[in-house]
């Protein structure tokens, strides 16, 4: 497929995000045989478009890191996408429902990277040694596809459904916690929607960043010092609606909240 075609698919997805409307998945009509590798080439074009608009990368993120989600999608490898500066919402702040299509929220642990991490062959222990801090987060995913209906190449092209992120304000050194044992609850309007532990993320959230570094190395890239990286969901994803008050409570890492405004 020529580069121009990847770029046109990326433009189709960026337009859906900007115009806040769901679109038919790429593999339905535009490119039925889109592969995983091509999905990442479209994603790269989408990243290039955002960078050309002056948007800044906060860090890559990992998705589909739990056995439950991988089984649901019938895949054996997680995916990555990128979080940009315009996606950040402060802890306790407001999420604008009208800016999004059909958002869902999930509870995650994020890492602040202290030194470059270059694959292949990176291990979770090496990641921990190069991590400055860990912090709690709520990720808001918002697939640009109708009804969150997509194949793996589709969701990769769509920047892994990345939309908004609320980072918590409690930063800990990674050796202050057993991150695989850190539990989290996700509540909406005081009702607990789901709960989980760090081990849901590939056995340990550091393994997720090791896998990310190894995946990035396939395109000659690395995890960079200063990246803030979402490692994947401890909980399932819950639908959001205007008026919701959302709270994620993390053992040893405090609480992250936001309100969904019209
Ligand atoms: O962050 C995530 O795990 C989302 C990955 C994409 C799958 C989805 O949109 O549900
Ligand atoms: Mg996520």
Coordinates of C-alpha atoms and ligand atoms in Angstrom, one line a residue:
X1 CA 0.0 0.0 0.0
X2 CA 1.5 3.4 -0.9
X3 CA 2.2 5.9 1.9
X4 CA -0.5 8.2 0.6
X5 CA -3.1 5.5 1.4
X6 CA -1.9 5.3 5.0
X7 CA -2.1 9.0 5.3
X8 CA -5.6 9.2 3.9
X9 CA -6.8 6.6 6.4
X10 CA -5.1 8.5 9.2
X11 CA -6.9 11.7 8.0
X12 CA -10.2 9.8 8.0
X13 CA -9.6 8.8 11.7
X14 CA -8.4 12.3 12.8
X15 CA -11.5 13.9 11.1
X16 CA -13.7 11.5 13.1
X17 CA -12.0 12.5 16.4
X18 CA -12.1 16.3 15.6
X19 CA -15.7 16.2 14.3
X20 CA -16.8 13.9 17.2
X21 CA -18.5 11.4 15.1
X22 CA -18.2 7.6 14.8
X23 CA -17.1 6.1 11.5
X24 CA -17.2 2.7 9.9
X25 CA -14.1 0.6 10.7
X26 CA -11.3 0.8 8.1
X27 CA -11.5 -3.0 7.4
X28 CA -15.2 -2.8 6.5
X29 CA -14.9 -0.8 3.3
X30 CA -11.7 1.2 2.9
X31 CA -9.1 -1.5 3.3
X32 CA -10.6 -5.0 4.2
X33 CA -7.2 -6.7 4.3
X34 CA -5.4 -4.1 6.5
X35 CA -2.7 -6.0 8.5
X36 CA -1.4 -5.3 12.0
X37 CA 1.9 -3.9 10.5
X38 CA -0.1 -1.6 8.2
X39 CA -2.3 -0.6 11.2
X40 CA 0.9 0.7 12.9
X41 CA 1.9 2.6 9.7
X42 CA -1.5 4.3 9.7
X43 CA -1.0 5.1 13.4
X44 CA 2.4 6.6 12.6
X45 CA 0.7 8.9 10.0
X46 CA -1.9 9.9 12.6
X47 CA 0.9 10.7 15.0
X48 CA 2.6 12.8 12.3
X49 CA -0.6 14.8 11.6
X50 CA -1.0 15.6 15.4
X51 CA 2.7 16.5 15.7
X52 CA 2.5 18.8 12.7
X53 CA -0.4 20.5 14.4
X54 CA 1.9 21.3 17.4
X55 CA 0.6 18.6 19.7
X56 CA 3.2 17.0 22.0
X57 CA 3.6 13.3 22.9
X58 CA 3.4 12.6 26.7
X59 CA 4.3 9.0 26.1
X60 CA 3.3 5.8 24.4
X61 CA 0.6 3.7 26.1
X62 CA -0.2 0.0 26.2
X63 CA -3.6 -1.4 25.5
X64 CA -5.2 -4.9 25.5
X65 CA -2.8 -6.0 28.3
X66 CA -5.2 -8.2 30.2
X67 CA -5.9 -11.8 29.4
X68 CA -9.6 -11.0 29.4
X69 CA -9.2 -8.3 26.7
X70 CA -6.7 -10.3 24.6
X71 CA -9.1 -13.3 24.7
X72 CA -12.0 -11.1 23.7
X73 CA -10.1 -9.8 20.7
X74 CA -8.6 -13.2 20.0
X75 CA -5.0 -11.8 20.0
X76 CA -1.9 -12.9 21.8
X77 CA 0.0 -9.5 21.9
X78 CA -1.0 -6.2 23.4
X79 CA -1.0 -3.0 21.3
X80 CA 0.4 0.5 21.8
X81 CA -0.7 4.0 20.9
X82 CA 0.3 7.5 22.0
X83 CA -1.0 10.0 24.6
X84 CA -0.8 13.7 23.6
X85 CA -0.7 16.8 25.8
X86 CA -4.2 17.9 24.7
X87 CA -5.6 14.7 26.2
X88 CA -4.7 15.5 29.8
X89 CA -7.2 16.4 32.4
X90 CA -6.2 17.4 35.9
X91 CA -7.0 15.2 38.8
X92 CA -10.5 16.3 40.1
X93 CA -11.1 18.1 36.9
X94 CA -13.9 18.0 34.2
X95 CA -14.2 15.8 31.1
X96 CA -16.2 17.4 28.4
X97 CA -18.7 14.8 27.1
X98 CA -19.5 16.9 24.0
X99 CA -15.9 16.7 22.9
X100 CA -16.1 12.9 22.7
X101 CA -18.1 10.2 20.9
X102 CA -18.9 7.3 23.3
X103 CA -16.2 7.4 26.1
X104 CA -15.4 4.6 28.5
X105 CA -13.0 4.8 31.5
X106 CA -10.5 2.3 32.9
X107 CA -8.1 2.3 35.9
X108 CA -4.4 2.1 35.2
X109 CA -0.9 2.4 36.7
X110 CA 1.4 4.9 34.9
X111 CA 5.2 5.0 34.9
X112 CA 7.5 8.1 34.7
X113 CA 10.6 6.9 32.9
X114 CA 14.0 8.1 34.2
X115 CA 16.3 6.7 31.5
X116 CA 15.9 5.6 27.9
X117 CA 14.9 1.9 27.6
X118 CA 15.8 0.3 24.3
X119 CA 14.8 -3.2 23.2
X120 CA 14.9 -6.0 22.1
X121 CA 15.3 -8.2 25.2
X122 CA 14.1 -5.7 27.8
X123 CA 12.8 -7.3 31.1
X124 CA 10.4 -6.0 33.7
X125 CA 13.3 -5.7 36.2
X126 CA 15.3 -3.5 33.8
X127 CA 12.2 -1.3 33.5
X128 CA 11.9 -0.9 37.2
X129 CA 15.5 0.1 37.5
X130 CA 15.0 2.9 35.0
X131 CA 11.6 4.1 36.4
X132 CA 11.6 7.4 38.3
X133 CA 8.0 7.2 39.7
X134 CA 4.8 5.3 39.4
X135 CA 1.4 7.0 39.7
X136 CA -2.3 6.1 39.4
X137 CA -4.4 7.1 36.4
X138 CA -7.8 6.9 34.8
X139 CA -7.7 6.5 31.1
X140 CA -10.7 7.5 28.9
X141 CA -10.9 5.5 25.7
X142 CA -13.1 6.7 22.8
X143 CA -12.9 4.5 19.8
X144 CA -13.6 6.4 16.6
X145 CA -15.4 3.4 15.3
X146 CA -19.2 2.7 15.5
X147 CA -20.1 0.8 18.7
X148 CA -16.4 0.1 19.5
X149 CA -16.6 -2.4 16.7
X150 CA -13.2 -3.1 15.2
X151 CA -10.5 -5.6 14.3
X152 CA -7.0 -5.5 15.8
X153 CA -5.5 -3.6 12.8
X154 CA -8.4 -1.1 13.0
X155 CA -7.9 -0.3 16.6
X156 CA -4.1 0.1 16.1
X157 CA -4.7 2.5 13.3
X158 CA -7.1 4.4 15.6
X159 CA -4.3 5.1 18.1
X160 CA -5.5 2.3 20.4
X161 CA -8.8 4.3 21.1
X162 CA -6.7 6.8 23.1
X163 CA -8.7 9.9 24.1
X164 CA -8.1 11.5 27.5
X165 CA -6.1 10.7 30.7
X166 CA -6.3 11.9 34.3
X167 CA -3.1 11.3 36.2
X168 CA -3.2 11.1 40.0
X169 CA -1.0 13.4 42.1
X170 CA 0.5 10.7 44.4
X171 CA 3.9 9.7 43.0
X172 CA 5.8 6.8 44.5
X173 CA 9.2 5.2 43.8
X174 CA 8.6 1.8 42.2
X175 CA 10.3 0.0 45.1
X176 CA 7.8 1.5 47.6
X177 CA 5.1 -0.8 46.3
X178 CA 4.5 -4.4 45.1
X179 CA 3.0 -3.2 41.8
X180 CA 1.5 -6.6 40.9
X181 CA -0.4 -6.6 44.2
X182 CA -1.7 -3.0 44.0
X183 CA -5.4 -3.2 44.0
X184 CA -7.8 -0.6 42.4
X185 CA -11.5 0.0 42.4
X186 CA -13.3 2.0 39.7
X187 CA -16.6 3.7 40.8
X188 CA -19.1 5.8 39.0
X189 CA -21.5 7.9 41.1
X190 CA -20.5 6.0 44.2
X191 CA -21.3 2.6 42.6
X192 CA -18.3 0.3 42.2
X193 CA -18.1 -0.8 38.6
X194 CA -15.1 -3.0 38.7
X195 CA -11.9 -3.9 40.6
X196 CA -8.6 -5.4 39.8
X197 CA -4.9 -5.6 40.6
X198 CA -1.6 -4.7 39.0
X199 CA -1.0 -8.4 38.1
X200 CA -3.9 -8.1 35.6
X201 CA -1.3 -6.2 33.4
X202 CA 0.8 -9.0 32.0
X203 CA 1.6 -10.3 35.5
X204 CA 3.2 -7.0 36.5
X205 CA 2.8 -3.4 35.0
X206 CA 6.6 -3.3 34.5
X207 CA 6.3 -6.2 32.1
X208 CA 4.0 -4.1 30.0
X209 CA 6.7 -1.4 29.5
X210 CA 9.3 -4.1 28.8
X211 CA 7.0 -5.4 26.0
X212 CA 6.5 -1.9 24.8
X213 CA 10.2 -1.2 24.5
X214 CA 10.6 -4.5 22.7
X215 CA 7.8 -3.7 20.3
X216 CA 9.1 -0.2 19.6
X217 CA 12.5 -1.6 18.8
X218 CA 11.0 -3.2 15.7
X219 CA 10.7 0.2 14.2
X220 CA 14.0 1.5 15.6
X221 CA 12.4 3.4 18.5
X222 CA 12.7 3.2 22.3
X223 CA 10.9 4.2 25.5
X224 CA 12.3 7.6 26.3
X225 CA 13.4 9.4 29.5
X226 CA 10.6 11.6 30.6
X227 CA 7.8 9.6 28.9
X228 CA 4.8 9.1 31.2
X229 CA 3.3 5.7 30.2
X230 CA 0.0 4.1 30.8
X231 CA 0.7 0.4 31.3
X232 CA -2.8 -1.1 30.7
X233 CA -6.1 -1.5 32.5
X234 CA -6.4 -3.2 36.0
X235 CA -10.2 -3.0 35.5
X236 CA -12.7 -3.4 32.7
X237 CA -13.8 -0.3 30.8
X238 CA -17.0 1.4 32.0
X239 CA -19.3 3.6 29.8
X240 CA -19.5 7.2 30.7
X241 CA -22.4 9.7 30.5
X242 CA -22.8 13.4 31.2
X243 CA -23.1 14.0 35.0
X244 CA -21.0 11.1 36.1
X245 CA -18.6 11.4 38.9
X246 CA -15.7 8.9 38.4
X247 CA -13.3 7.7 41.1
X248 CA -10.4 5.3 40.9
X249 CA -8.9 4.3 44.3
X250 CA -5.5 2.6 44.2
X251 CA -4.0 0.9 47.2
X252 CA -0.9 2.9 48.3
X253 CA -1.3 5.4 45.4
X254 CA -4.4 7.4 46.4
X255 CA -7.5 8.5 44.5
X256 CA -8.0 9.9 41.0
X257 CA -11.3 11.6 40.1
X258 CA -13.1 13.5 37.4
X259 CA -16.6 14.7 36.6
X260 CA -18.2 14.3 33.2
X261 CA -19.7 17.6 32.1
X262 CA -22.0 18.2 29.2
Ligands
LIG1 O1 -6.3 1.2 26.4 C1 -6.9 0.2 26.0 O2 -6.7 -0.9 26.5 C2 -7.7 0.3 24.8 C3 -7.3 -0.5 23.7 C4 -8.3 -0.5 22.6 C5 -9.4 -1.4 22.8 C6 -10.7 -0.7 23.1 O3 -11.0 0.4 22.6 O4 -11.5 -1.2 23.9
LIG2 MG1 -6.1 1.6 28.5

